[in-house]
Amino acid sequence: MKSKALFFILTFYLFTPPIGTHAFPEIHYIDDDQKTKSQFILSITKYLQWSTPTESIVLGIISNNDEMYKTLSALASSRSSGKKIIIKNYTDVSEIEDCNILFVTKGGELSVNEIRQLDITNLLVITEQEGEKDSAINLINKEGKLMFEVNREVVGKTGVKMASKLMDLAIVK
């Protein structure tokens, strides 16, 4: 009896594919910091209103970190409410068009100043650089907590309206 049970257990282990990240390649480890920033960026879209209404929001990312793009894409595709969010990865300034939000990560290939020279209206630029003057929102870490700065002047120039609820939570510059 014991030998039959052992035989079935060994057979099960030998012929069953392993369970884990190797069995499911689409599942990968998501860094908590990246996930938090991605969730924040996706959640603020509810508090933004563009002067030209659209059915979807195009969120571009400029990053030398492919994982951030994957994280944003995975979280955006799992959203069940609100407008559809399309994630695009940009490597060159000339590629940026029809974009509503542009996230420039630390080490992103393009500077915010280069992006501003494109003079794209209705483009809200978000960075990870504390005190960045040319962006609308800066994601910063203060005492281990994710916070955000809002540059009222830059937001005003974009033509994007930001809800007062969001402004109340921000460090306003």
mmCIF file with all atom_site columns, C-alpha atoms in Angstrom:
data_model
loop_
_atom_site.group_PDB
_atom_site.id
_atom_site.type_symbol
_atom_site.label_atom_id
_atom_site.label_alt_id
_atom_site.label_comp_id
_atom_site.label_asym_id
_atom_site.label_entity_id
_atom_site.label_seq_id
_atom_site.pdbx_PDB_ins_code
_atom_site.Cartn_x
_atom_site.Cartn_y
_atom_site.Cartn_z
_atom_site.occupancy
_atom_site.B_iso_or_equiv
_atom_site.pdbx_formal_charge
_atom_site.auth_seq_id
_atom_site.auth_comp_id
_atom_site.auth_asym_id
_atom_site.auth_atom_id
_atom_site.pdbx_PDB_model_num
ATOM 1   C CA . MET A 1 1   ? 0.000   0.000  0.000   1.00 0.00 ? 1   MET A CA 1
ATOM 2   C CA . LYS A 1 2   ? 2.799   2.397  0.924   1.00 0.00 ? 2   LYS A CA 1
ATOM 3   C CA . SER A 1 3   ? 4.670   1.591  -2.275  1.00 0.00 ? 3   SER A CA 1
ATOM 4   C CA . LYS A 1 4   ? 1.566   2.406  -4.390  1.00 0.00 ? 4   LYS A CA 1
ATOM 5   C CA . ALA A 1 5   ? 1.144   5.767  -2.638  1.00 0.00 ? 5   ALA A CA 1
ATOM 6   C CA . LEU A 1 6   ? 4.833   6.547  -3.086  1.00 0.00 ? 6   LEU A CA 1
ATOM 7   C CA . PHE A 1 7   ? 4.606   5.555  -6.764  1.00 0.00 ? 7   PHE A CA 1
ATOM 8   C CA . PHE A 1 8   ? 1.670   7.969  -7.372  1.00 0.00 ? 8   PHE A CA 1
ATOM 9   C CA . ILE A 1 9   ? 3.369   10.816 -5.508  1.00 0.00 ? 9   ILE A CA 1
ATOM 10  C CA . LEU A 1 10  ? 6.604   10.402 -7.475  1.00 0.00 ? 10  LEU A CA 1
ATOM 11  C CA . THR A 1 11  ? 4.691   10.113 -10.764 1.00 0.00 ? 11  THR A CA 1
ATOM 12  C CA . PHE A 1 12  ? 2.776   13.284 -9.922  1.00 0.00 ? 12  PHE A CA 1
ATOM 13  C CA . TYR A 1 13  ? 5.989   15.237 -9.222  1.00 0.00 ? 13  TYR A CA 1
ATOM 14  C CA . LEU A 1 14  ? 7.781   13.912 -12.286 1.00 0.00 ? 14  LEU A CA 1
ATOM 15  C CA . PHE A 1 15  ? 5.024   14.676 -14.791 1.00 0.00 ? 15  PHE A CA 1
ATOM 16  C CA . THR A 1 16  ? 3.547   17.873 -13.355 1.00 0.00 ? 16  THR A CA 1
ATOM 17  C CA . PRO A 1 17  ? 5.117   21.129 -14.570 1.00 0.00 ? 17  PRO A CA 1
ATOM 18  C CA . PRO A 1 18  ? 6.656   23.282 -11.866 1.00 0.00 ? 18  PRO A CA 1
ATOM 19  C CA . ILE A 1 19  ? 4.447   25.968 -10.383 1.00 0.00 ? 19  ILE A CA 1
ATOM 20  C CA . GLY A 1 20  ? 5.958   29.413 -9.917  1.00 0.00 ? 20  GLY A CA 1
ATOM 21  C CA . THR A 1 21  ? 7.277   32.266 -11.983 1.00 0.00 ? 21  THR A CA 1
ATOM 22  C CA . HIS A 1 22  ? 8.969   29.891 -14.455 1.00 0.00 ? 22  HIS A CA 1
ATOM 23  C CA . ALA A 1 23  ? 5.704   28.119 -15.219 1.00 0.00 ? 23  ALA A CA 1
ATOM 24  C CA . PHE A 1 24  ? 3.963   31.445 -15.805 1.00 0.00 ? 24  PHE A CA 1
ATOM 25  C CA . PRO A 1 25  ? 6.418   33.801 -17.540 1.00 0.00 ? 25  PRO A CA 1
ATOM 26  C CA . GLU A 1 26  ? 3.930   36.698 -17.604 1.00 0.00 ? 26  GLU A CA 1
ATOM 27  C CA . ILE A 1 27  ? 4.080   36.851 -13.801 1.00 0.00 ? 27  ILE A CA 1
ATOM 28  C CA . HIS A 1 28  ? 7.167   38.661 -12.617 1.00 0.00 ? 28  HIS A CA 1
ATOM 29  C CA . TYR A 1 29  ? 8.324   40.345 -9.459  1.00 0.00 ? 29  TYR A CA 1
ATOM 30  C CA . ILE A 1 30  ? 7.152   43.942 -9.221  1.00 0.00 ? 30  ILE A CA 1
ATOM 31  C CA . ASP A 1 31  ? 9.259   46.273 -7.111  1.00 0.00 ? 31  ASP A CA 1
ATOM 32  C CA . ASP A 1 32  ? 7.105   47.882 -4.380  1.00 0.00 ? 32  ASP A CA 1
ATOM 33  C CA . ASP A 1 33  ? 8.360   51.397 -5.169  1.00 0.00 ? 33  ASP A CA 1
ATOM 34  C CA . GLN A 1 34  ? 7.579   50.994 -8.876  1.00 0.00 ? 34  GLN A CA 1
ATOM 35  C CA . LYS A 1 35  ? 4.187   49.512 -8.098  1.00 0.00 ? 35  LYS A CA 1
ATOM 36  C CA . THR A 1 36  ? 3.313   52.362 -5.717  1.00 0.00 ? 36  THR A CA 1
ATOM 37  C CA . LYS A 1 37  ? 4.361   55.022 -8.224  1.00 0.00 ? 37  LYS A CA 1
ATOM 38  C CA . SER A 1 38  ? 2.490   53.261 -11.021 1.00 0.00 ? 38  SER A CA 1
ATOM 39  C CA . GLN A 1 39  ? -0.664  52.974 -8.929  1.00 0.00 ? 39  GLN A CA 1
ATOM 40  C CA . PHE A 1 40  ? -0.411  56.642 -7.997  1.00 0.00 ? 40  PHE A CA 1
ATOM 41  C CA . ILE A 1 41  ? -0.019  57.768 -11.615 1.00 0.00 ? 41  ILE A CA 1
ATOM 42  C CA . LEU A 1 42  ? -2.953  55.632 -12.724 1.00 0.00 ? 42  LEU A CA 1
ATOM 43  C CA . SER A 1 43  ? -5.166  56.755 -9.847  1.00 0.00 ? 43  SER A CA 1
ATOM 44  C CA . ILE A 1 44  ? -4.629  60.497 -10.387 1.00 0.00 ? 44  ILE A CA 1
ATOM 45  C CA . THR A 1 45  ? -6.167  60.214 -13.844 1.00 0.00 ? 45  THR A CA 1
ATOM 46  C CA . LYS A 1 46  ? -9.557  60.291 -12.091 1.00 0.00 ? 46  LYS A CA 1
ATOM 47  C CA . TYR A 1 47  ? -8.738  63.786 -10.799 1.00 0.00 ? 47  TYR A CA 1
ATOM 48  C CA . LEU A 1 48  ? -7.549  65.269 -14.089 1.00 0.00 ? 48  LEU A CA 1
ATOM 49  C CA . GLN A 1 49  ? -9.637  66.803 -16.836 1.00 0.00 ? 49  GLN A CA 1
ATOM 50  C CA . TRP A 1 50  ? -8.285  67.653 -20.266 1.00 0.00 ? 50  TRP A CA 1
ATOM 51  C CA . SER A 1 51  ? -9.660  70.550 -22.305 1.00 0.00 ? 51  SER A CA 1
ATOM 52  C CA . THR A 1 52  ? -10.241 68.142 -25.187 1.00 0.00 ? 52  THR A CA 1
ATOM 53  C CA . PRO A 1 53  ? -12.319 65.175 -23.946 1.00 0.00 ? 53  PRO A CA 1
ATOM 54  C CA . THR A 1 54  ? -11.120 61.745 -25.055 1.00 0.00 ? 54  THR A CA 1
ATOM 55  C CA . GLU A 1 55  ? -12.356 58.183 -24.613 1.00 0.00 ? 55  GLU A CA 1
ATOM 56  C CA . SER A 1 56  ? -8.936  56.988 -23.480 1.00 0.00 ? 56  SER A CA 1
ATOM 57  C CA . ILE A 1 57  ? -5.843  58.432 -21.836 1.00 0.00 ? 57  ILE A CA 1
ATOM 58  C CA . VAL A 1 58  ? -2.430  57.922 -23.414 1.00 0.00 ? 58  VAL A CA 1
ATOM 59  C CA . LEU A 1 59  ? 0.233   57.601 -20.741 1.00 0.00 ? 59  LEU A CA 1
ATOM 60  C CA . GLY A 1 60  ? 3.754   57.743 -22.135 1.00 0.00 ? 60  GLY A CA 1
ATOM 61  C CA . ILE A 1 61  ? 6.863   56.703 -20.269 1.00 0.00 ? 61  ILE A CA 1
ATOM 62  C CA . ILE A 1 62  ? 10.462  57.697 -20.841 1.00 0.00 ? 62  ILE A CA 1
ATOM 63  C CA . SER A 1 63  ? 12.666  55.343 -18.890 1.00 0.00 ? 63  SER A CA 1
ATOM 64  C CA . ASN A 1 64  ? 15.806  53.296 -19.109 1.00 0.00 ? 64  ASN A CA 1
ATOM 65  C CA . ASN A 1 65  ? 13.977  50.819 -16.856 1.00 0.00 ? 65  ASN A CA 1
ATOM 66  C CA . ASP A 1 66  ? 11.832  48.404 -18.858 1.00 0.00 ? 66  ASP A CA 1
ATOM 67  C CA . GLU A 1 67  ? 10.288  47.052 -15.649 1.00 0.00 ? 67  GLU A CA 1
ATOM 68  C CA . MET A 1 68  ? 8.521   50.366 -14.977 1.00 0.00 ? 68  MET A CA 1
ATOM 69  C CA . TYR A 1 69  ? 6.870   50.181 -18.393 1.00 0.00 ? 69  TYR A CA 1
ATOM 70  C CA . LYS A 1 70  ? 5.809   46.571 -17.731 1.00 0.00 ? 70  LYS A CA 1
ATOM 71  C CA . THR A 1 71  ? 4.450   47.493 -14.293 1.00 0.00 ? 71  THR A CA 1
ATOM 72  C CA . LEU A 1 72  ? 2.404   50.400 -15.651 1.00 0.00 ? 72  LEU A CA 1
ATOM 73  C CA . SER A 1 73  ? 1.095   48.234 -18.495 1.00 0.00 ? 73  SER A CA 1
ATOM 74  C CA . ALA A 1 74  ? 0.097   45.384 -16.182 1.00 0.00 ? 74  ALA A CA 1
ATOM 75  C CA . LEU A 1 75  ? -1.680  47.664 -13.730 1.00 0.00 ? 75  LEU A CA 1
ATOM 76  C CA . ALA A 1 76  ? -3.404  49.678 -16.476 1.00 0.00 ? 76  ALA A CA 1
ATOM 77  C CA . SER A 1 77  ? -4.749  46.531 -18.125 1.00 0.00 ? 77  SER A CA 1
ATOM 78  C CA . SER A 1 78  ? -6.170  45.283 -14.816 1.00 0.00 ? 78  SER A CA 1
ATOM 79  C CA . ARG A 1 79  ? -8.216  48.458 -14.175 1.00 0.00 ? 79  ARG A CA 1
ATOM 80  C CA . SER A 1 80  ? -11.940 47.898 -14.193 1.00 0.00 ? 80  SER A CA 1
ATOM 81  C CA . SER A 1 81  ? -13.240 51.454 -13.919 1.00 0.00 ? 81  SER A CA 1
ATOM 82  C CA . GLY A 1 82  ? -12.570 54.831 -15.455 1.00 0.00 ? 82  GLY A CA 1
ATOM 83  C CA . LYS A 1 83  ? -11.230 55.644 -18.878 1.00 0.00 ? 83  LYS A CA 1
ATOM 84  C CA . LYS A 1 84  ? -9.104  53.148 -20.775 1.00 0.00 ? 84  LYS A CA 1
ATOM 85  C CA . ILE A 1 85  ? -5.409  53.917 -20.302 1.00 0.00 ? 85  ILE A CA 1
ATOM 86  C CA . ILE A 1 86  ? -2.984  53.182 -23.125 1.00 0.00 ? 86  ILE A CA 1
ATOM 87  C CA . ILE A 1 87  ? 0.686   52.889 -22.112 1.00 0.00 ? 87  ILE A CA 1
ATOM 88  C CA . LYS A 1 88  ? 3.377   53.864 -24.633 1.00 0.00 ? 88  LYS A CA 1
ATOM 89  C CA . ASN A 1 89  ? 7.140   53.642 -24.232 1.00 0.00 ? 89  ASN A CA 1
ATOM 90  C CA . TYR A 1 90  ? 9.093   56.484 -25.849 1.00 0.00 ? 90  TYR A CA 1
ATOM 91  C CA . THR A 1 91  ? 12.812  56.668 -26.555 1.00 0.00 ? 91  THR A CA 1
ATOM 92  C CA . ASP A 1 92  ? 12.962  59.760 -28.770 1.00 0.00 ? 92  ASP A CA 1
ATOM 93  C CA . VAL A 1 93  ? 11.372  63.218 -28.527 1.00 0.00 ? 93  VAL A CA 1
ATOM 94  C CA . SER A 1 94  ? 10.077  62.998 -32.091 1.00 0.00 ? 94  SER A CA 1
ATOM 95  C CA . GLU A 1 95  ? 7.933   59.972 -31.142 1.00 0.00 ? 95  GLU A CA 1
ATOM 96  C CA . ILE A 1 96  ? 5.878   61.887 -28.580 1.00 0.00 ? 96  ILE A CA 1
ATOM 97  C CA . GLU A 1 97  ? 2.476   62.806 -29.964 1.00 0.00 ? 97  GLU A CA 1
ATOM 98  C CA . ASP A 1 98  ? -1.134  62.391 -28.847 1.00 0.00 ? 98  ASP A CA 1
ATOM 99  C CA . CYS A 1 99  ? 0.099   61.828 -25.307 1.00 0.00 ? 99  CYS A CA 1
ATOM 100 C CA . ASN A 1 100 ? -1.876  63.042 -22.267 1.00 0.00 ? 100 ASN A CA 1
ATOM 101 C CA . ILE A 1 101 ? 0.540   62.157 -19.463 1.00 0.00 ? 101 ILE A CA 1
ATOM 102 C CA . LEU A 1 102 ? 4.277   61.680 -19.821 1.00 0.00 ? 102 LEU A CA 1
ATOM 103 C CA . PHE A 1 103 ? 6.208   60.012 -16.993 1.00 0.00 ? 103 PHE A CA 1
ATOM 104 C CA . VAL A 1 104 ? 9.956   60.684 -17.036 1.00 0.00 ? 104 VAL A CA 1
ATOM 105 C CA . THR A 1 105 ? 11.775  58.372 -14.624 1.00 0.00 ? 105 THR A CA 1
ATOM 106 C CA . LYS A 1 106 ? 15.126  59.011 -12.995 1.00 0.00 ? 106 LYS A CA 1
ATOM 107 C CA . GLY A 1 107 ? 17.699  58.336 -15.649 1.00 0.00 ? 107 GLY A CA 1
ATOM 108 C CA . GLY A 1 108 ? 15.143  58.818 -18.423 1.00 0.00 ? 108 GLY A CA 1
ATOM 109 C CA . GLU A 1 109 ? 16.884  59.601 -21.688 1.00 0.00 ? 109 GLU A CA 1
ATOM 110 C CA . LEU A 1 110 ? 15.108  62.922 -22.254 1.00 0.00 ? 110 LEU A CA 1
ATOM 111 C CA . SER A 1 111 ? 15.066  65.988 -20.065 1.00 0.00 ? 111 SER A CA 1
ATOM 112 C CA . VAL A 1 112 ? 11.826  67.727 -19.159 1.00 0.00 ? 112 VAL A CA 1
ATOM 113 C CA . ASN A 1 113 ? 13.178  70.889 -20.797 1.00 0.00 ? 113 ASN A CA 1
ATOM 114 C CA . GLU A 1 114 ? 13.535  69.046 -24.143 1.00 0.00 ? 114 GLU A CA 1
ATOM 115 C CA . ILE A 1 115 ? 9.964   67.809 -23.830 1.00 0.00 ? 115 ILE A CA 1
ATOM 116 C CA . ARG A 1 116 ? 8.626   71.291 -23.040 1.00 0.00 ? 116 ARG A CA 1
ATOM 117 C CA . GLN A 1 117 ? 10.286  72.610 -26.217 1.00 0.00 ? 117 GLN A CA 1
ATOM 118 C CA . LEU A 1 118 ? 7.926   70.379 -28.210 1.00 0.00 ? 118 LEU A CA 1
ATOM 119 C CA . ASP A 1 119 ? 5.094   72.694 -27.131 1.00 0.00 ? 119 ASP A CA 1
ATOM 120 C CA . ILE A 1 120 ? 2.540   69.888 -26.903 1.00 0.00 ? 120 ILE A CA 1
ATOM 121 C CA . THR A 1 121 ? -0.697  71.175 -25.399 1.00 0.00 ? 121 THR A CA 1
ATOM 122 C CA . ASN A 1 122 ? -2.627  69.143 -22.856 1.00 0.00 ? 122 ASN A CA 1
ATOM 123 C CA . LEU A 1 123 ? 0.526   67.216 -21.879 1.00 0.00 ? 123 LEU A CA 1
ATOM 124 C CA . LEU A 1 124 ? 1.006   66.684 -18.160 1.00 0.00 ? 124 LEU A CA 1
ATOM 125 C CA . VAL A 1 125 ? 4.633   65.788 -17.341 1.00 0.00 ? 125 VAL A CA 1
ATOM 126 C CA . ILE A 1 126 ? 5.417   63.753 -14.212 1.00 0.00 ? 126 ILE A CA 1
ATOM 127 C CA . THR A 1 127 ? 8.983   63.167 -12.989 1.00 0.00 ? 127 THR A CA 1
ATOM 128 C CA . GLU A 1 128 ? 10.819  61.510 -10.120 1.00 0.00 ? 128 GLU A CA 1
ATOM 129 C CA . GLN A 1 129 ? 13.028  64.569 -9.603  1.00 0.00 ? 129 GLN A CA 1
ATOM 130 C CA . GLU A 1 130 ? 12.381  66.628 -6.481  1.00 0.00 ? 130 GLU A CA 1
ATOM 131 C CA . GLY A 1 131 ? 12.080  70.320 -7.305  1.00 0.00 ? 131 GLY A CA 1
ATOM 132 C CA . GLU A 1 132 ? 11.942  69.849 -11.110 1.00 0.00 ? 132 GLU A CA 1
ATOM 133 C CA . LYS A 1 133 ? 10.632  73.230 -12.287 1.00 0.00 ? 133 LYS A CA 1
ATOM 134 C CA . ASP A 1 134 ? 9.476   72.287 -15.787 1.00 0.00 ? 134 ASP A CA 1
ATOM 135 C CA . SER A 1 135 ? 7.200   69.400 -14.803 1.00 0.00 ? 135 SER A CA 1
ATOM 136 C CA . ALA A 1 136 ? 3.643   69.513 -13.489 1.00 0.00 ? 136 ALA A CA 1
ATOM 137 C CA . ILE A 1 137 ? 4.068   66.761 -10.882 1.00 0.00 ? 137 ILE A CA 1
ATOM 138 C CA . ASN A 1 138 ? 7.187   65.428 -9.163  1.00 0.00 ? 138 ASN A CA 1
ATOM 139 C CA . LEU A 1 139 ? 7.035   62.127 -7.288  1.00 0.00 ? 139 LEU A CA 1
ATOM 140 C CA . ILE A 1 140 ? 9.342   62.301 -4.272  1.00 0.00 ? 140 ILE A CA 1
ATOM 141 C CA . ASN A 1 141 ? 10.252  60.204 -1.253  1.00 0.00 ? 141 ASN A CA 1
ATOM 142 C CA . LYS A 1 142 ? 10.152  62.018 2.073   1.00 0.00 ? 142 LYS A CA 1
ATOM 143 C CA . GLU A 1 143 ? 11.016  60.021 5.164   1.00 0.00 ? 143 GLU A CA 1
ATOM 144 C CA . GLY A 1 144 ? 10.224  56.772 3.362   1.00 0.00 ? 144 GLY A CA 1
ATOM 145 C CA . LYS A 1 145 ? 6.812   57.940 2.121   1.00 0.00 ? 145 LYS A CA 1
ATOM 146 C CA . LEU A 1 146 ? 5.788   58.642 -1.451  1.00 0.00 ? 146 LEU A CA 1
ATOM 147 C CA . MET A 1 147 ? 4.663   62.249 -1.789  1.00 0.00 ? 147 MET A CA 1
ATOM 148 C CA . PHE A 1 148 ? 4.162   64.541 -4.736  1.00 0.00 ? 148 PHE A CA 1
ATOM 149 C CA . GLU A 1 149 ? 4.865   68.134 -5.639  1.00 0.00 ? 149 GLU A CA 1
ATOM 150 C CA . VAL A 1 150 ? 2.568   70.060 -7.955  1.00 0.00 ? 150 VAL A CA 1
ATOM 151 C CA . ASN A 1 151 ? 3.779   73.081 -9.899  1.00 0.00 ? 151 ASN A CA 1
ATOM 152 C CA . ARG A 1 152 ? 0.609   75.158 -10.238 1.00 0.00 ? 152 ARG A CA 1
ATOM 153 C CA . GLU A 1 153 ? 2.086   77.407 -12.932 1.00 0.00 ? 153 GLU A CA 1
ATOM 154 C CA . VAL A 1 154 ? 3.079   74.490 -15.166 1.00 0.00 ? 154 VAL A CA 1
ATOM 155 C CA . VAL A 1 155 ? -0.279  72.746 -14.642 1.00 0.00 ? 155 VAL A CA 1
ATOM 156 C CA . GLY A 1 156 ? -2.012  75.985 -15.664 1.00 0.00 ? 156 GLY A CA 1
ATOM 157 C CA . LYS A 1 157 ? 0.012   76.170 -18.889 1.00 0.00 ? 157 LYS A CA 1
ATOM 158 C CA . THR A 1 158 ? -0.909  72.607 -19.877 1.00 0.00 ? 158 THR A CA 1
ATOM 159 C CA . GLY A 1 159 ? -4.622  73.293 -20.028 1.00 0.00 ? 159 GLY A CA 1
ATOM 160 C CA . VAL A 1 160 ? -5.279  70.303 -17.773 1.00 0.00 ? 160 VAL A CA 1
ATOM 161 C CA . LYS A 1 161 ? -7.613  70.910 -14.841 1.00 0.00 ? 161 LYS A CA 1
ATOM 162 C CA . MET A 1 162 ? -6.613  69.269 -11.586 1.00 0.00 ? 162 MET A CA 1
ATOM 163 C CA . ALA A 1 163 ? -9.252  68.562 -8.925  1.00 0.00 ? 163 ALA A CA 1
ATOM 164 C CA . SER A 1 164 ? -8.910  70.440 -5.653  1.00 0.00 ? 164 SER A CA 1
ATOM 165 C CA . LYS A 1 165 ? -8.931  67.083 -3.794  1.00 0.00 ? 165 LYS A CA 1
ATOM 166 C CA . LEU A 1 166 ? -5.644  66.230 -5.488  1.00 0.00 ? 166 LEU A CA 1
ATOM 167 C CA . MET A 1 167 ? -4.173  69.681 -4.861  1.00 0.00 ? 167 MET A CA 1
ATOM 168 C CA . ASP A 1 168 ? -5.033  69.387 -1.148  1.00 0.00 ? 168 ASP A CA 1
ATOM 169 C CA . LEU A 1 169 ? -2.800  66.308 -0.870  1.00 0.00 ? 169 LEU A CA 1
ATOM 170 C CA . ALA A 1 170 ? 0.124   67.817 -2.786  1.00 0.00 ? 170 ALA A CA 1
ATOM 171 C CA . ILE A 1 171 ? 3.124   69.877 -1.839  1.00 0.00 ? 171 ILE A CA 1
ATOM 172 C CA . VAL A 1 172 ? 2.226   72.908 -3.954  1.00 0.00 ? 172 VAL A CA 1
ATOM 173 C CA . LYS A 1 173 ? 5.093   74.821 -5.593  1.00 0.00 ? 173 LYS A CA 1
#
